[in-house]
Tab-separated table of C-alpha atoms in Angstrom:
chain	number	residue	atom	x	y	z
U	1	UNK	CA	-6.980	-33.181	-9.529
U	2	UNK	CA	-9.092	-34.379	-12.243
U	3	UNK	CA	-11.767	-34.187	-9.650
U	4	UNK	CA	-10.372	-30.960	-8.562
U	5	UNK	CA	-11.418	-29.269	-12.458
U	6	UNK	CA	-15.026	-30.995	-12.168
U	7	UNK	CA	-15.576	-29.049	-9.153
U	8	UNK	CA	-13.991	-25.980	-10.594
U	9	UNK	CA	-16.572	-26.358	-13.499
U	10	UNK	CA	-19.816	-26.474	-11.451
U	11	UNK	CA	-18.710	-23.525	-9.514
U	12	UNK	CA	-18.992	-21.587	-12.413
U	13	UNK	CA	-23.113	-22.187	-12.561
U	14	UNK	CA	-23.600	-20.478	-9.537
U	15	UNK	CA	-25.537	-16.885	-9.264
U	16	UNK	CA	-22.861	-14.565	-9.020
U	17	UNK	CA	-22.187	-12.059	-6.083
U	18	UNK	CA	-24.306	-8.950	-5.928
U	19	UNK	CA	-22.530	-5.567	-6.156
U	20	UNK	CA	-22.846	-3.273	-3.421
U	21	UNK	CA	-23.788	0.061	-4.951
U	22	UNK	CA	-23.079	2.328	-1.856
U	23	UNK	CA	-19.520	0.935	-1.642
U	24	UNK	CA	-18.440	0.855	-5.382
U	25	UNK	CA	-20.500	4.552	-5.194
U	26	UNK	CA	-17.987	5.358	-2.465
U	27	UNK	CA	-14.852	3.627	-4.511
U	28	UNK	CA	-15.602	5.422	-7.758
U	29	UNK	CA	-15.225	8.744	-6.277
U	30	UNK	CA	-11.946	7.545	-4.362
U	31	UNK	CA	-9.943	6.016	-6.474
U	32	UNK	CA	-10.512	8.251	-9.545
U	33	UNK	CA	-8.735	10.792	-7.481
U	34	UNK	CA	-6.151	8.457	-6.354
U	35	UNK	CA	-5.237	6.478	-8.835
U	36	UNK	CA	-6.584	8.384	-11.986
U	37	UNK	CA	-6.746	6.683	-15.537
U	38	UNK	CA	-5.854	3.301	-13.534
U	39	UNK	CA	-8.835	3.098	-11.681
U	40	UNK	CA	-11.149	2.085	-14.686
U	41	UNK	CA	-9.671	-1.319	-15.644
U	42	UNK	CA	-8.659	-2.037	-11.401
U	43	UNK	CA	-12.602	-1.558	-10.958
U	44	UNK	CA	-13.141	-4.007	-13.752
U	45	UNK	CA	-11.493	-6.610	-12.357
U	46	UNK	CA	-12.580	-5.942	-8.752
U	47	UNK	CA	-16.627	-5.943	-9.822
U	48	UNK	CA	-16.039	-9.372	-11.713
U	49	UNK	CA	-15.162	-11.941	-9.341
U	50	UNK	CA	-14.808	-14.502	-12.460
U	51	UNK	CA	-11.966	-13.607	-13.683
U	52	UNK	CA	-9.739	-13.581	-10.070
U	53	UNK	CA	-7.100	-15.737	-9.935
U	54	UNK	CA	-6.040	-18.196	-7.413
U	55	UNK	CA	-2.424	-19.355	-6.772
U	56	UNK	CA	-1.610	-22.863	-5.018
U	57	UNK	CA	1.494	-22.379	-1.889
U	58	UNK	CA	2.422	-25.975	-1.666
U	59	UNK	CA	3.209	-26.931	1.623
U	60	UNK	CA	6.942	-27.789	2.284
U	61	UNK	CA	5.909	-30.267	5.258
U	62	UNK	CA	3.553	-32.367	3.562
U	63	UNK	CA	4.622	-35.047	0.913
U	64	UNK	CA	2.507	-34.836	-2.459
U	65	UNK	CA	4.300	-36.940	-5.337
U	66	UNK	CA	2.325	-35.654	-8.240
U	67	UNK	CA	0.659	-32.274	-7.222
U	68	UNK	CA	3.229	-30.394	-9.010
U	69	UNK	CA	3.167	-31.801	-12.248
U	70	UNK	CA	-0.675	-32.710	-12.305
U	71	UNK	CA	-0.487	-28.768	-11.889
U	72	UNK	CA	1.775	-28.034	-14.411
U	73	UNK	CA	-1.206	-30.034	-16.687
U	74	UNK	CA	-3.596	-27.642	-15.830
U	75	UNK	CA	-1.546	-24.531	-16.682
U	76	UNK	CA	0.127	-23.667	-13.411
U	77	UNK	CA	3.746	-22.390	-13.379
U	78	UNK	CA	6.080	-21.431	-10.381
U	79	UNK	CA	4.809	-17.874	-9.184
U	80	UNK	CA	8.092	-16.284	-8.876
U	81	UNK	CA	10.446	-17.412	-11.912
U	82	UNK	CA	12.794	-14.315	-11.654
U	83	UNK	CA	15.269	-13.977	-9.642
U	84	UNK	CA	13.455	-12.078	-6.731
U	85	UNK	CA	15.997	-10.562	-3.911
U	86	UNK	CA	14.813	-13.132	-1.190
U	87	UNK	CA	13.139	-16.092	-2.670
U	88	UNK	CA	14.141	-19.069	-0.737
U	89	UNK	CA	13.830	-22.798	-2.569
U	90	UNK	CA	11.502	-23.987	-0.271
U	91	UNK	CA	8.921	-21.863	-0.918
U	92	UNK	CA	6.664	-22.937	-3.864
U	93	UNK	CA	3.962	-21.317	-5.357
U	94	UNK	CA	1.790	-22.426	-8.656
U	95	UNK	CA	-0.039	-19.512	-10.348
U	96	UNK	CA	-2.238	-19.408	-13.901
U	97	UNK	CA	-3.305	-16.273	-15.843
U	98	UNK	CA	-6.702	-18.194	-16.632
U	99	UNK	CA	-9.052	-17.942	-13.743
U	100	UNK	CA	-10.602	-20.310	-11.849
U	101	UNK	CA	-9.412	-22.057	-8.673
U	102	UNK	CA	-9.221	-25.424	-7.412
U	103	UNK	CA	-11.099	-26.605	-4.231
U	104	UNK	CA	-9.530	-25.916	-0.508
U	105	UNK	CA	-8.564	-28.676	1.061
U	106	UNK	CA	-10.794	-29.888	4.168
U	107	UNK	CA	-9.213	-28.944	7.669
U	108	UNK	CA	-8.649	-32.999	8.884
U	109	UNK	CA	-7.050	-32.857	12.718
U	110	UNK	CA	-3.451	-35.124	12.814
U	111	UNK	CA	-3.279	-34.488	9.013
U	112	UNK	CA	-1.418	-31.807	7.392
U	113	UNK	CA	-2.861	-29.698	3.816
U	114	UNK	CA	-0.774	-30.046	0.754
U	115	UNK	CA	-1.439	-26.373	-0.646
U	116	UNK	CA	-3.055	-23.188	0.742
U	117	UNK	CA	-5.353	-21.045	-1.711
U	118	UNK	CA	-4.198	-17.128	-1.953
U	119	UNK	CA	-3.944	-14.136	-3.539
U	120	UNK	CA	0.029	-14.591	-5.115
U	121	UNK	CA	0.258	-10.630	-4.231
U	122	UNK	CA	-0.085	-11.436	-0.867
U	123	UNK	CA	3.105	-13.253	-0.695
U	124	UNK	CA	4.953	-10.449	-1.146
U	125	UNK	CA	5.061	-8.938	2.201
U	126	UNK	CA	6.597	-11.795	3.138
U	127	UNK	CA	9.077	-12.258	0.805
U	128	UNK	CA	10.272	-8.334	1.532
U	129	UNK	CA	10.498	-9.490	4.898
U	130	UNK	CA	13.292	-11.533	4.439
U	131	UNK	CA	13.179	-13.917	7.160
U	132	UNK	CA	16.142	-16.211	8.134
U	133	UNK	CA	16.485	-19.709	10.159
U	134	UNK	CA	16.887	-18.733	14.022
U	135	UNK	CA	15.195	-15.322	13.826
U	136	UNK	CA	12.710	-14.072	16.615
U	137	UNK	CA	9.469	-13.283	14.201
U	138	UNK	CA	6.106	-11.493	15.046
U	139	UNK	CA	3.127	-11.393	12.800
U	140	UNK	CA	1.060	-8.936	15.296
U	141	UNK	CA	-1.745	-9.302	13.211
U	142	UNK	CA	-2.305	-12.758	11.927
U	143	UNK	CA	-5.105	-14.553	11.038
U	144	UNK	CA	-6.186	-15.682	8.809
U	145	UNK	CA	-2.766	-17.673	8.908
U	146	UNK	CA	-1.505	-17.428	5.191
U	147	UNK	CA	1.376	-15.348	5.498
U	148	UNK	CA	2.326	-17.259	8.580
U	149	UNK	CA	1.571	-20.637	6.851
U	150	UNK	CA	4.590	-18.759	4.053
U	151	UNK	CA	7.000	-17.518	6.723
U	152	UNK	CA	7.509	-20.740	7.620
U	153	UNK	CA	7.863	-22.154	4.051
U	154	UNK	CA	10.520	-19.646	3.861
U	155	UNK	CA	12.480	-20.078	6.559
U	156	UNK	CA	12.417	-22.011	10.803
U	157	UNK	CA	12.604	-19.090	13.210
U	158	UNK	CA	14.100	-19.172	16.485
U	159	UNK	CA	10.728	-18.005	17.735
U	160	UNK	CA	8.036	-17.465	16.062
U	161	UNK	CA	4.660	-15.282	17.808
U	162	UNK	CA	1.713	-15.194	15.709
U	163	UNK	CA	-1.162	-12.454	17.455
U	164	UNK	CA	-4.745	-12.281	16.675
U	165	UNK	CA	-6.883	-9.890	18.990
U	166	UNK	CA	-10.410	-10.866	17.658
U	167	UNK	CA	-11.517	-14.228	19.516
U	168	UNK	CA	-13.195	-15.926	16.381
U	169	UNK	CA	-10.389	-14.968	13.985
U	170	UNK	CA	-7.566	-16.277	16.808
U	171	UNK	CA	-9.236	-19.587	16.395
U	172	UNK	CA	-8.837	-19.632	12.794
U	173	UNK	CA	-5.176	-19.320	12.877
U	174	UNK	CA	-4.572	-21.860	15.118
U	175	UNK	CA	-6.632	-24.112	13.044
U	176	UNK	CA	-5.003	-22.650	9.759
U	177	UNK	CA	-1.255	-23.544	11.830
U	178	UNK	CA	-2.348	-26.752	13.066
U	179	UNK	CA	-3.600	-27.406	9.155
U	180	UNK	CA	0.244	-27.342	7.332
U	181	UNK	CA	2.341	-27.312	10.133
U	182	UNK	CA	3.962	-30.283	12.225
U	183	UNK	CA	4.082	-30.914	15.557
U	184	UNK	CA	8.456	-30.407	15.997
U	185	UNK	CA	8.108	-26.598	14.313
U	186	UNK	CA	4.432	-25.929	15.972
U	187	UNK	CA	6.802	-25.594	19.304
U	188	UNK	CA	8.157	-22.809	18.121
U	189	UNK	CA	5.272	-20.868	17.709
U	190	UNK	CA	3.376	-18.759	20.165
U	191	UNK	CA	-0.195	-17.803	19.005
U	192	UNK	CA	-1.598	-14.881	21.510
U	193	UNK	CA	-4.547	-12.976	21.518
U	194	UNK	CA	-3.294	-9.296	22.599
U	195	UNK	CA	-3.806	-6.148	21.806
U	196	UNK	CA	-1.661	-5.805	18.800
U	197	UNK	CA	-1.162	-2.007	20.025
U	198	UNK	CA	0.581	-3.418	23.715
U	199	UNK	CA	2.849	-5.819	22.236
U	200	UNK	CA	5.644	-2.800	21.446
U	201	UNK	CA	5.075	-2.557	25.653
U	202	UNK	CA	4.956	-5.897	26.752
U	203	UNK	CA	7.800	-7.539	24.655
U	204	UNK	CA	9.978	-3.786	23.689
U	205	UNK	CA	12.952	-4.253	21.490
U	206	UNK	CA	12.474	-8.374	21.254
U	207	UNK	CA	11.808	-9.394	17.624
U	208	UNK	CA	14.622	-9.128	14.768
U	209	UNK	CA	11.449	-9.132	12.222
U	210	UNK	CA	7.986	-8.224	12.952
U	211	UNK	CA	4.939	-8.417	9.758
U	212	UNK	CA	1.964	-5.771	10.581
U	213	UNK	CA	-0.189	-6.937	7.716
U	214	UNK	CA	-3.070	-4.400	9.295
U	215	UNK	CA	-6.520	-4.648	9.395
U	216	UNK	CA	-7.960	-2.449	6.622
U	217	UNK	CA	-11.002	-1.637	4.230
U	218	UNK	CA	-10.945	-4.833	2.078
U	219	UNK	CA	-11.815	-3.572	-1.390
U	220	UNK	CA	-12.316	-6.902	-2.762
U	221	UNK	CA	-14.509	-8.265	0.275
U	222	UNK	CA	-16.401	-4.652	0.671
U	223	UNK	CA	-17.574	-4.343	-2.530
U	224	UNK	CA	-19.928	-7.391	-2.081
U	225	UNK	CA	-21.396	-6.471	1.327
U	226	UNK	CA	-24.652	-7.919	1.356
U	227	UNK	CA	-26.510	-5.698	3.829
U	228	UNK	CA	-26.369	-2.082	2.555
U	229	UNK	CA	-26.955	-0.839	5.853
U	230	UNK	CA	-23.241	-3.096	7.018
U	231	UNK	CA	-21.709	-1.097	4.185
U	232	UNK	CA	-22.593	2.299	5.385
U	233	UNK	CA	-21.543	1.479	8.466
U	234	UNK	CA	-18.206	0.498	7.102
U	235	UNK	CA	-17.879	2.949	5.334
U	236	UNK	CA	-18.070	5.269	8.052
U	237	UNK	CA	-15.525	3.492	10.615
U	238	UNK	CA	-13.737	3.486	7.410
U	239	UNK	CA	-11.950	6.505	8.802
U	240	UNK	CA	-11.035	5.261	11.802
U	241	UNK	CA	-8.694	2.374	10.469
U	242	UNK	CA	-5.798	4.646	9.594
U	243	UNK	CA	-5.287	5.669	13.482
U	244	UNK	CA	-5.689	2.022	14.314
U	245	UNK	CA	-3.080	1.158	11.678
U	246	UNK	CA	-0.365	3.607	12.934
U	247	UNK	CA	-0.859	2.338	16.749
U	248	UNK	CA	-0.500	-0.711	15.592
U	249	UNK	CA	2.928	-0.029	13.457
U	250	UNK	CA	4.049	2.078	16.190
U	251	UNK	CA	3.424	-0.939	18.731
U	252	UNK	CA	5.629	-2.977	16.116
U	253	UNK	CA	8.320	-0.618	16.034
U	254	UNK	CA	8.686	-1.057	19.379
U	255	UNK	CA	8.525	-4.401	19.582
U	256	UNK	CA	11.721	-4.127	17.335
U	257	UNK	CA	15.179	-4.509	18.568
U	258	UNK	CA	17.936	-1.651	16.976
U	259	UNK	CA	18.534	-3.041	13.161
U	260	UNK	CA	15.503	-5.054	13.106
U	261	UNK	CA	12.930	-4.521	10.296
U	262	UNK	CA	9.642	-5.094	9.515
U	263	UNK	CA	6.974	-4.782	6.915
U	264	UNK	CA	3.254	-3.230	6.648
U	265	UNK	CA	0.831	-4.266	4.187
U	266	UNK	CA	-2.814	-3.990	3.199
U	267	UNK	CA	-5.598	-5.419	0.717
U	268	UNK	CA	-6.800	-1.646	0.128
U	269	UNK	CA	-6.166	0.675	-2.595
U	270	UNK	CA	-6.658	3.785	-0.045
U	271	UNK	CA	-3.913	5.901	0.516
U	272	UNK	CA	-4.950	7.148	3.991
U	273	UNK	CA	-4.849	3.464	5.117
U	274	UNK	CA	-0.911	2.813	2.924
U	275	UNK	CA	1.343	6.058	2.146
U	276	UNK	CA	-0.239	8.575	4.548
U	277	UNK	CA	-0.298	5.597	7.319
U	278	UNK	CA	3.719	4.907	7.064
U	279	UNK	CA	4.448	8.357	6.061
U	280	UNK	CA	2.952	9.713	9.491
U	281	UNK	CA	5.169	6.542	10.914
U	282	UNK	CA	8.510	8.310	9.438
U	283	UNK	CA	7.596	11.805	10.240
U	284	UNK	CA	6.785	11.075	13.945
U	285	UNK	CA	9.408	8.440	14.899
U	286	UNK	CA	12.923	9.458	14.606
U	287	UNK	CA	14.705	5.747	14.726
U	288	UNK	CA	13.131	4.385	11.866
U	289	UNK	CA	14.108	4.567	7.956
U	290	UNK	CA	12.584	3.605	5.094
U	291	UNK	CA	14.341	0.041	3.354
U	292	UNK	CA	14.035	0.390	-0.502
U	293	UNK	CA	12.248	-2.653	-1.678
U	294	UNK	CA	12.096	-1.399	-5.543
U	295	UNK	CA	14.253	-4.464	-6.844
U	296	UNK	CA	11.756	-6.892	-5.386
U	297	UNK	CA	9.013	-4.350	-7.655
U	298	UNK	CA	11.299	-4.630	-10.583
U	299	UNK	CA	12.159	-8.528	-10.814
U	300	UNK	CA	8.357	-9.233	-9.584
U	301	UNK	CA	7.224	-6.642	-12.593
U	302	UNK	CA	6.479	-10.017	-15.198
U	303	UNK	CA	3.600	-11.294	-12.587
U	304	UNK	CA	1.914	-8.229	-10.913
U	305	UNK	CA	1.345	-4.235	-12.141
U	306	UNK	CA	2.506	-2.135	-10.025
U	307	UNK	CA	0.736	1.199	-9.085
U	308	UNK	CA	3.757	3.980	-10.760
U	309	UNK	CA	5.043	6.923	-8.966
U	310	UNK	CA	5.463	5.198	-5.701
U	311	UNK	CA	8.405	5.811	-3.612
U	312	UNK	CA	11.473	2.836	-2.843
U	313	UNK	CA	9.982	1.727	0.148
U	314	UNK	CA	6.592	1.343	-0.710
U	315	UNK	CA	4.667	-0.646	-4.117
U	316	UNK	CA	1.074	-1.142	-4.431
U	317	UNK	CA	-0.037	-3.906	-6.709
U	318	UNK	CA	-3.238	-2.858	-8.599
U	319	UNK	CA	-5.390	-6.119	-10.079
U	320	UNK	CA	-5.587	-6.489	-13.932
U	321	UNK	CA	-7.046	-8.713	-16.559
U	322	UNK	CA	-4.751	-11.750	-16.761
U	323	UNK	CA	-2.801	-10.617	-13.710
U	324	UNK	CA	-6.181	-10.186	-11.074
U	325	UNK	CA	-3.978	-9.930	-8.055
U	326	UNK	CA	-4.122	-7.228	-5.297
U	327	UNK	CA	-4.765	-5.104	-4.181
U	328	UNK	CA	-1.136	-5.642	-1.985
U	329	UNK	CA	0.207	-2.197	-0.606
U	330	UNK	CA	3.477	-3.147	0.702
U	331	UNK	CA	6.127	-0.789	2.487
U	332	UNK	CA	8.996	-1.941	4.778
U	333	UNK	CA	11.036	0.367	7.430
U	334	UNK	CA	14.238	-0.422	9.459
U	335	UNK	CA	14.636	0.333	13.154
U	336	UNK	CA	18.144	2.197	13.678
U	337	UNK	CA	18.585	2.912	17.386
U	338	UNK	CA	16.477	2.511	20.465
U	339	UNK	CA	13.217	3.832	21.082
């Protein structure tokens, strides 16, 4: 790890990231609306990629004497110290306020990672998931692998069915799976390439827990498009996502069996793509009910700001200065009877 802060250190001579006017053009007008007053010191954080934070999810199946307390010399402490609803022992996870981050670990077949870099927000879809040992789990949409890699630091489902439609980003996950976890638990997990929007149909009222962590409008990633002409184009299919999103939750709910829940979440700030997205979900679909998830907001309150005025079911983490997380919109429902 001493090597691990020498790399840190040269990273931060390199030409920074160019802003993509069109997109933060197309932000500015957004979010002002949306999020009002807020929006000024989010947009701050999200146009200076300097002072974004890393956190370290230590891998439960790989032995490395020393990694947590050569961490807790650099400043790291355990992500989560209150007492979080669902926040199993095994899962451990080493944030910082200071910025910075230290190098991924190589992918090295027959040898497992000790940590996986992320966003600490995006943990907490999975921790309002609440997954238990024997459960039948689907991620429907899951690579890159991260919040697979932390289901199973959380808990060993009974079956476990990762999905990633997009060919290049399927073989990602695998590699990301075959990365932290061991051959006994890798049996229990199916990685497909469907149609996230069939599964509901080909596997109806199967999974006790299903994750939709959707695609959406990246803010973070968007805002540094390097071809202009990509980010216009974006920006225009932009308005397509939130259709794809609700097929895909609606696919999910299916997929559900009667008391089942599951979660949706997004890296965007847009509320066409979060709230309107799960409030079409309650208004059109009669079996499912929203599952407050404010107590997770309230103990989690020390690490992340949280967007105000949001309903029980639903928080949106916005990124600040010494807590550069998010954007996490995170909502979770509950299946009550048969489709």
């Amino acid at each position: 790890f001493s090597l691990a802060l020498k790399l840190e250190k040269k990273t931060k001579g390199k030409p920074q990231k160019q802003i993509c006017q069109v997109v933060l053009d197309h932000f500015e007008k957004q979010y002002t609306a949306e999020l009002g007053d807020a929006w000024s010191s989010v947009r701050d954080v999200l146009t200076s990629p300097w002072c974004w934070q890393h956190a370290l999810l230590l891998n439960r199946f790989s032995q490395s004497p020393g990694l947590e307390s050569s961490l807790a010399e650099q400043g790291y402490h355990p992500a989560f110290p209150a007492a979080l609803p669902y926040l199993p022992a095994a899962l451990r996870c080493y944030s910082r306020t200071a910025p910075g981050r230290v190098p991924a670990q190589k992918h090295q077949p027959g040898r497992l990672k000790d940590y996986y870099l992320l966003n600490a927000a995006s943990l907490l879809p999975v921790l309002a998931l609440e997954v238990e040992d024997g459960e039948r789990v689907l991620d429907l949409c899951a690579a890159p692998g991260g919040k697979s890699v932390a289901i199973l630091q959380c808990a060993c489902p009974g079956h476990f069915h990762c999905n990633e439609y997009d060919d290049l980003r399927s073989r990602w996950l695998e590699q990301t799976i075959e990365s932290f976890i061991p051959d006994p638990v890798i049996n229990l997990i199916k990685v497909s390439k469907l149609d996230g929007r069939q599964i509901g149909d080909l596997q109806p009222e199967f999974y006790d827990k299903v994750l939709v962590d959707a695609p959406c409008s990246n803010d973070r990633s968007w805002l540094f498009s390097a071809d202009p002409q990509q980010a216009v184009l974006r920006l225009m299919q932009r308005k397509e996502l939130s259709s794809l999103q609700f097929h895909l939750l609606r696919s999910a709910v299916k997929a559900l069996r009667p008391g089942g829940s599951l979660v949706y979440s997004t890296c965007t700030l847009s509320r066409a793509e979060n709230s309107d997205v799960i409030n079409l979900m309650l208004n059109s679909c009669r079996n499912v009910v929203p599952v407050d998830i404010s107590g997770m907001a309230r103990a989690a309150s020390q690490e992340f700001t949280f967007l105000r005025g949001m309903q029980q079911h639903e928080l949106l983490v916005l990124p600040e200065k010494g807590r550069a997380w998010g954007p996490m919109y995170v909502a979770k429902l509950k299946k009550v009877s048969s489709t």
